[in-house]
Amino acid sequence: MDSLRICCEALEDKKATDLRVLDVSEKSSITNYIVVASGMSEPHLRALRIAVEMACKQHKIQIIGADKESSSGWIVVDAFDFMVHILTDEKREYFSIETLWKDAERVEI
């Protein structure tokens, strides 16, 4: 949970909006938690990704993969135990990730 808190603080520090953490440990074989956050623009998405990567590096949380391109409006950072999805409001509404994981328990960090 400390790694989730560190990630969420990094997102909040860079003004991510509508931050949510979902416990998918009983539903997914690839990760335990999904963090979903919104950014205002593609440069903001990039800044949020960099903030997450820097916080993880500083706290020795291993990132096993990350999108480096923000032109799609959706960036994913995979830290194994949790995955961070950073989207523009338009993409978040369109793809509705929270609906895909509607059975997941929401976690307050």
PDB file of C-alpha atoms in Angstrom:
ATOM      1  CA  MET A   1       0.000   0.000   0.000  1.00  0.00           C
ATOM      2  CA  ASP A   2       2.925   2.346   0.542  1.00  0.00           C
ATOM      3  CA  SER A   3       3.781   2.164  -3.145  1.00  0.00           C
ATOM      4  CA  LEU A   4       0.199   3.073  -4.039  1.00  0.00           C
ATOM      5  CA  ARG A   5       0.273   6.019  -1.650  1.00  0.00           C
ATOM      6  CA  ILE A   6       3.563   7.234  -3.155  1.00  0.00           C
ATOM      7  CA  CYS A   7       2.122   6.985  -6.668  1.00  0.00           C
ATOM      8  CA  CYS A   8      -1.103   8.779  -5.727  1.00  0.00           C
ATOM      9  CA  GLU A   9       0.787  11.572  -3.970  1.00  0.00           C
ATOM     10  CA  ALA A  10       2.919  12.095  -7.083  1.00  0.00           C
ATOM     11  CA  LEU A  11      -0.230  12.346  -9.204  1.00  0.00           C
ATOM     12  CA  GLU A  12      -1.909  14.721  -6.775  1.00  0.00           C
ATOM     13  CA  ASP A  13       1.198  16.914  -6.578  1.00  0.00           C
ATOM     14  CA  LYS A  14       0.997  17.389 -10.349  1.00  0.00           C
ATOM     15  CA  LYS A  15      -2.730  18.196 -10.208  1.00  0.00           C
ATOM     16  CA  ALA A  16      -4.206  14.963 -11.581  1.00  0.00           C
ATOM     17  CA  THR A  17      -7.983  14.979 -11.318  1.00  0.00           C
ATOM     18  CA  ASP A  18     -10.579  12.338 -10.453  1.00  0.00           C
ATOM     19  CA  LEU A  19      -7.990   9.984  -8.942  1.00  0.00           C
ATOM     20  CA  ARG A  20      -9.320   6.500  -8.181  1.00  0.00           C
ATOM     21  CA  VAL A  21      -7.726   3.290  -6.961  1.00  0.00           C
ATOM     22  CA  LEU A  22      -9.415  -0.030  -7.653  1.00  0.00           C
ATOM     23  CA  ASP A  23      -8.533  -3.337  -5.987  1.00  0.00           C
ATOM     24  CA  VAL A  24      -8.581  -5.901  -8.791  1.00  0.00           C
ATOM     25  CA  SER A  25      -6.518  -8.553  -6.976  1.00  0.00           C
ATOM     26  CA  GLU A  26      -9.403 -11.037  -7.013  1.00  0.00           C
ATOM     27  CA  LYS A  27     -10.333 -10.230 -10.623  1.00  0.00           C
ATOM     28  CA  SER A  28      -7.022  -9.888 -12.476  1.00  0.00           C
ATOM     29  CA  SER A  29      -4.066 -12.178 -12.968  1.00  0.00           C
ATOM     30  CA  ILE A  30      -1.755  -9.352 -14.064  1.00  0.00           C
ATOM     31  CA  THR A  31      -1.972  -6.775 -11.268  1.00  0.00           C
ATOM     32  CA  ASN A  32      -3.477  -6.112  -7.843  1.00  0.00           C
ATOM     33  CA  TYR A  33      -4.545  -2.481  -8.176  1.00  0.00           C
ATOM     34  CA  ILE A  34      -5.486  -0.105 -10.947  1.00  0.00           C
ATOM     35  CA  VAL A  35      -4.938   3.606 -10.458  1.00  0.00           C
ATOM     36  CA  VAL A  36      -6.959   5.826 -12.792  1.00  0.00           C
ATOM     37  CA  ALA A  37      -6.372   9.558 -13.088  1.00  0.00           C
ATOM     38  CA  SER A  38      -7.245  12.326 -15.520  1.00  0.00           C
ATOM     39  CA  GLY A  39      -5.047  14.999 -17.013  1.00  0.00           C
ATOM     40  CA  MET A  40      -6.042  18.182 -18.815  1.00  0.00           C
ATOM     41  CA  SER A  41      -3.924  17.825 -21.952  1.00  0.00           C
ATOM     42  CA  GLU A  42      -1.279  15.647 -23.558  1.00  0.00           C
ATOM     43  CA  PRO A  43       1.569  17.679 -21.999  1.00  0.00           C
ATOM     44  CA  HIS A  44      -0.161  17.284 -18.616  1.00  0.00           C
ATOM     45  CA  LEU A  45      -0.418  13.497 -19.182  1.00  0.00           C
ATOM     46  CA  ARG A  46       3.308  13.414 -19.900  1.00  0.00           C
ATOM     47  CA  ALA A  47       4.061  15.423 -16.734  1.00  0.00           C
ATOM     48  CA  LEU A  48       1.928  13.042 -14.677  1.00  0.00           C
ATOM     49  CA  ARG A  49       3.720  10.001 -16.135  1.00  0.00           C
ATOM     50  CA  ILE A  50       7.108  11.522 -15.394  1.00  0.00           C
ATOM     51  CA  ALA A  51       6.026  12.342 -11.824  1.00  0.00           C
ATOM     52  CA  VAL A  52       4.940   8.728 -11.253  1.00  0.00           C
ATOM     53  CA  GLU A  53       8.170   7.381 -12.751  1.00  0.00           C
ATOM     54  CA  MET A  54      10.340   9.713 -10.662  1.00  0.00           C
ATOM     55  CA  ALA A  55       8.476   8.878  -7.436  1.00  0.00           C
ATOM     56  CA  CYS A  56       8.801   5.171  -8.153  1.00  0.00           C
ATOM     57  CA  LYS A  57      12.492   5.478  -8.934  1.00  0.00           C
ATOM     58  CA  GLN A  58      13.126   7.514  -5.774  1.00  0.00           C
ATOM     59  CA  HIS A  59      11.379   4.884  -3.618  1.00  0.00           C
ATOM     60  CA  LYS A  60      12.859   1.901  -5.492  1.00  0.00           C
ATOM     61  CA  ILE A  61       9.515   0.765  -6.882  1.00  0.00           C
ATOM     62  CA  GLN A  62      10.215  -1.146 -10.068  1.00  0.00           C
ATOM     63  CA  ILE A  63       8.407  -0.069 -13.218  1.00  0.00           C
ATOM     64  CA  ILE A  64       8.224  -2.905 -15.712  1.00  0.00           C
ATOM     65  CA  GLY A  65       6.741  -0.879 -18.546  1.00  0.00           C
ATOM     66  CA  ALA A  66       5.424   2.546 -19.483  1.00  0.00           C
ATOM     67  CA  ASP A  67       4.054   4.339 -22.515  1.00  0.00           C
ATOM     68  CA  LYS A  68       6.319   7.148 -23.594  1.00  0.00           C
ATOM     69  CA  GLU A  69       3.918   8.577 -26.167  1.00  0.00           C
ATOM     70  CA  SER A  70       1.024  10.715 -24.954  1.00  0.00           C
ATOM     71  CA  SER A  71      -0.568  11.517 -28.312  1.00  0.00           C
ATOM     72  CA  SER A  72      -3.256   8.859 -27.844  1.00  0.00           C
ATOM     73  CA  GLY A  73      -4.664  10.614 -24.781  1.00  0.00           C
ATOM     74  CA  TRP A  74      -4.008   7.516 -22.647  1.00  0.00           C
ATOM     75  CA  ILE A  75      -0.776   6.592 -20.868  1.00  0.00           C
ATOM     76  CA  VAL A  76      -0.171   3.417 -18.865  1.00  0.00           C
ATOM     77  CA  VAL A  77       2.582   2.846 -16.290  1.00  0.00           C
ATOM     78  CA  ASP A  78       2.983  -0.751 -15.114  1.00  0.00           C
ATOM     79  CA  ALA A  79       4.585  -1.195 -11.698  1.00  0.00           C
ATOM     80  CA  PHE A  80       3.615  -4.901 -11.487  1.00  0.00           C
ATOM     81  CA  ASP A  81       1.573  -4.706  -8.251  1.00  0.00           C
ATOM     82  CA  PHE A  82      -0.325  -1.751  -9.680  1.00  0.00           C
ATOM     83  CA  MET A  83      -0.986  -0.199 -13.058  1.00  0.00           C
ATOM     84  CA  VAL A  84      -1.518   3.517 -13.538  1.00  0.00           C
ATOM     85  CA  HIS A  85      -3.865   4.680 -16.300  1.00  0.00           C
ATOM     86  CA  ILE A  86      -3.620   8.404 -17.029  1.00  0.00           C
ATOM     87  CA  LEU A  87      -6.165   9.698 -19.513  1.00  0.00           C
ATOM     88  CA  THR A  88      -7.617  12.907 -20.839  1.00  0.00           C
ATOM     89  CA  ASP A  89     -11.210  13.469 -19.724  1.00  0.00           C
ATOM     90  CA  GLU A  90     -12.451  12.683 -23.234  1.00  0.00           C
ATOM     91  CA  LYS A  91     -10.625   9.342 -23.434  1.00  0.00           C
ATOM     92  CA  ARG A  92     -11.598   8.417 -19.893  1.00  0.00           C
ATOM     93  CA  GLU A  93     -15.259   9.011 -20.641  1.00  0.00           C
ATOM     94  CA  TYR A  94     -15.025   7.136 -23.949  1.00  0.00           C
ATOM     95  CA  PHE A  95     -13.218   4.035 -22.631  1.00  0.00           C
ATOM     96  CA  SER A  96     -14.858   4.070 -19.187  1.00  0.00           C
ATOM     97  CA  ILE A  97     -12.196   1.961 -17.445  1.00  0.00           C
ATOM     98  CA  GLU A  98     -14.028   2.050 -14.138  1.00  0.00           C
ATOM     99  CA  THR A  99     -17.008   0.364 -15.828  1.00  0.00           C
ATOM    100  CA  LEU A 100     -14.780  -2.451 -17.061  1.00  0.00           C
ATOM    101  CA  TRP A 101     -13.788  -3.082 -13.442  1.00  0.00           C
ATOM    102  CA  LYS A 102     -17.186  -2.304 -11.913  1.00  0.00           C
ATOM    103  CA  ASP A 103     -16.908  -5.323  -9.578  1.00  0.00           C
ATOM    104  CA  ALA A 104     -13.615  -4.059  -8.162  1.00  0.00           C
ATOM    105  CA  GLU A 105     -13.544  -2.522  -4.714  1.00  0.00           C
ATOM    106  CA  ARG A 106     -12.612   1.145  -4.588  1.00  0.00           C
ATOM    107  CA  VAL A 107      -9.684   1.820  -2.247  1.00  0.00           C
ATOM    108  CA  GLU A 108      -9.225   5.087  -0.366  1.00  0.00           C
ATOM    109  CA  ILE A 109      -5.588   6.139  -0.170  1.00  0.00           C
TER     110      ILE A 109
END
